[in-house]
Amino acid sequence: MEVSVVIPTYNEIENIKPLVEDIADQLEERSFEIIVVDDDSPDGTAEKVSNLQESWGFLRLVERKKMSGIGSAHRRGFREAEGDLVVQMDADFSHPPRYIPDLIDAVEAGADVAVGSRYVEDGDRQDPLHRRVFPLIGSYLYRYGLGFPVKDFTSGFKAYRKEVLEEDMDNSLPDGFHFQAASLLRIVEDGYDVREVPIEFEERRAGDPKYSHMDLVKNAGFFGKKFLERNSKPIKFGAVGATGVAVNTSILFALTEIYDLFYLFSSAVAVETSIIWNFLLNDYWTFASSGEDSLRSKLTRLGKFNSVSLLGLGINLSVLYVLTEFAGIYYLISNILAIMAVFIWNYIGNVAWTWPE
Ligand code: GDD
Ligand code: MN
């Protein structure tokens, strides 16, 4: 078998016959099968498909008992598929069958996965603006927040080399719509060759969409989780820095107001205490797995952290001074810019020197 096409359906009775017909036209020169995975659609999609099976031997039907999500439906179809190459698509004509040969060509030209993409050159989508906004924002977040190389990460129109599915599709992936992003992210992380092929995404032909606000929330939650996972060290480092500011301020206040010390002297004590505080938190938490446990190597790391931090303090004051005096920027704004510069310096300096991998 050369090609399997997997189509999840829930209430697609009006679309399914013309869709299967169009797909068959696109594939007539190959050996192929079309697998419909239906979740007991109340509109009778499954009965319709079994009637069509009488004249179309290539048409297969998987009937599931209840609506269990587009992601789990795809995985079920993938398990059934016998083709060397597997295409996944929606049943509502949003993924026009005329692009199936382009997806297949891309895999035959060497890609492991071909993604039908709305966001590459010549790609487009015809559906209303309000349905495009979130995927477009998402696309930027994935690209710049996760360094994700695929522009259309939620696309449900793809062709896979069979081995990729055997390797990467298991039930730890989500069942709902965020399956699309989650599975592709895993495929990219595993180093497969993923290529985007331009498609024009069209308005659903008949019936109602199933994507809900809850699915949007789940998609956003998935992104948030991945973002935290990928950026856990700088986020923890920043959180530790924030507690350090609180420690610094409290000591400065206490020594000056309660013990009547000169404020610059209080500040020196406050700075050094907060550096040690930050070091301990970062050593036990942010960079927990790097570095040896002996007292000696801990002290060495403290020394390095201290040097980076004191240099950072110097950078802070210099940037604040230069931006305020020479660039004429309001000093509180300069201070924020200075803090950002120091954060970057401290983070990079300590990753490279204090806690190298
Ligand atoms: N079997 C089954 N079970 N099929 C389902 C289920 C389910 O729980 N939920 C949805 N489907 C089917 C629909 O019948 C349709 O064929 C396809 O999955 C897509 O559903 P739509 O309701 O048309 O969703 P959409 O147009 O918002 O989805 C598009 O955008 C998503 C996110 O950008 C598609 O491209 C999706 O593949 C994509 O994930
Ligand atoms: Mn749709």
PDB file of C-alpha atoms in Angstrom, residues 233 237 240 275 278-279 282-283 286-287 290 300-312 342-357:
ATOM      1  CA  LYS A 233      16.645  28.348  34.098  1.00  0.00           C
ATOM      2  CA  PHE A 237      17.201  32.892  37.886  1.00  0.00           C
ATOM      3  CA  VAL A 240      15.655  34.358  42.585  1.00  0.00           C
ATOM      4  CA  ILE A 275      24.474  38.138  46.705  1.00  0.00           C
ATOM      5  CA  ASN A 278      20.931  34.605  45.568  1.00  0.00           C
ATOM      6  CA  PHE A 279      23.885  32.281  45.303  1.00  0.00           C
ATOM      7  CA  ASN A 282      20.562  29.420  42.533  1.00  0.00           C
ATOM      8  CA  ASP A 283      22.983  26.739  43.634  1.00  0.00           C
ATOM      9  CA  THR A 286      18.149  27.029  39.491  1.00  0.00           C
ATOM     10  CA  PHE A 287      21.322  25.099  38.712  1.00  0.00           C
ATOM     11  CA  SER A 290      25.416  21.394  37.895  1.00  0.00           C
ATOM     12  CA  THR A 300      34.659  28.412  44.459  1.00  0.00           C
ATOM     13  CA  ARG A 301      31.233  28.871  42.871  1.00  0.00           C
ATOM     14  CA  LEU A 302      30.311  31.471  45.474  1.00  0.00           C
ATOM     15  CA  GLY A 303      33.503  33.345  44.622  1.00  0.00           C
ATOM     16  CA  LYS A 304      32.676  33.303  40.935  1.00  0.00           C
ATOM     17  CA  PHE A 305      29.069  34.302  41.528  1.00  0.00           C
ATOM     18  CA  ASN A 306      30.222  37.120  43.744  1.00  0.00           C
ATOM     19  CA  SER A 307      32.623  38.451  41.121  1.00  0.00           C
ATOM     20  CA  VAL A 308      29.999  38.301  38.373  1.00  0.00           C
ATOM     21  CA  SER A 309      27.489  40.063  40.631  1.00  0.00           C
ATOM     22  CA  LEU A 310      29.858  42.832  41.725  1.00  0.00           C
ATOM     23  CA  LEU A 311      30.859  43.438  38.121  1.00  0.00           C
ATOM     24  CA  GLY A 312      27.118  43.491  37.408  1.00  0.00           C
ATOM     25  CA  VAL A 342      22.645  43.432  34.350  1.00  0.00           C
ATOM     26  CA  PHE A 343      20.201  40.539  34.289  1.00  0.00           C
ATOM     27  CA  ILE A 344      21.547  39.427  30.912  1.00  0.00           C
ATOM     28  CA  TRP A 345      25.132  39.891  32.078  1.00  0.00           C
ATOM     29  CA  ASN A 346      24.572  38.015  35.343  1.00  0.00           C
ATOM     30  CA  TYR A 347      22.734  35.178  33.691  1.00  0.00           C
ATOM     31  CA  ILE A 348      25.151  34.627  30.840  1.00  0.00           C
ATOM     32  CA  GLY A 349      28.188  35.184  33.051  1.00  0.00           C
ATOM     33  CA  ASN A 350      27.044  32.638  35.619  1.00  0.00           C
ATOM     34  CA  VAL A 351      25.884  30.041  33.109  1.00  0.00           C
ATOM     35  CA  ALA A 352      29.226  30.239  31.342  1.00  0.00           C
ATOM     36  CA  TRP A 353      31.506  30.460  34.384  1.00  0.00           C
ATOM     37  CA  THR A 354      29.874  29.565  37.729  1.00  0.00           C
ATOM     38  CA  TRP A 355      27.623  26.705  36.620  1.00  0.00           C
ATOM     39  CA  PRO A 356      28.893  25.507  33.226  1.00  0.00           C
ATOM     40  CA  GLU A 357      27.007  22.480  31.875  1.00  0.00           C
TER      41      GLU A 357
END
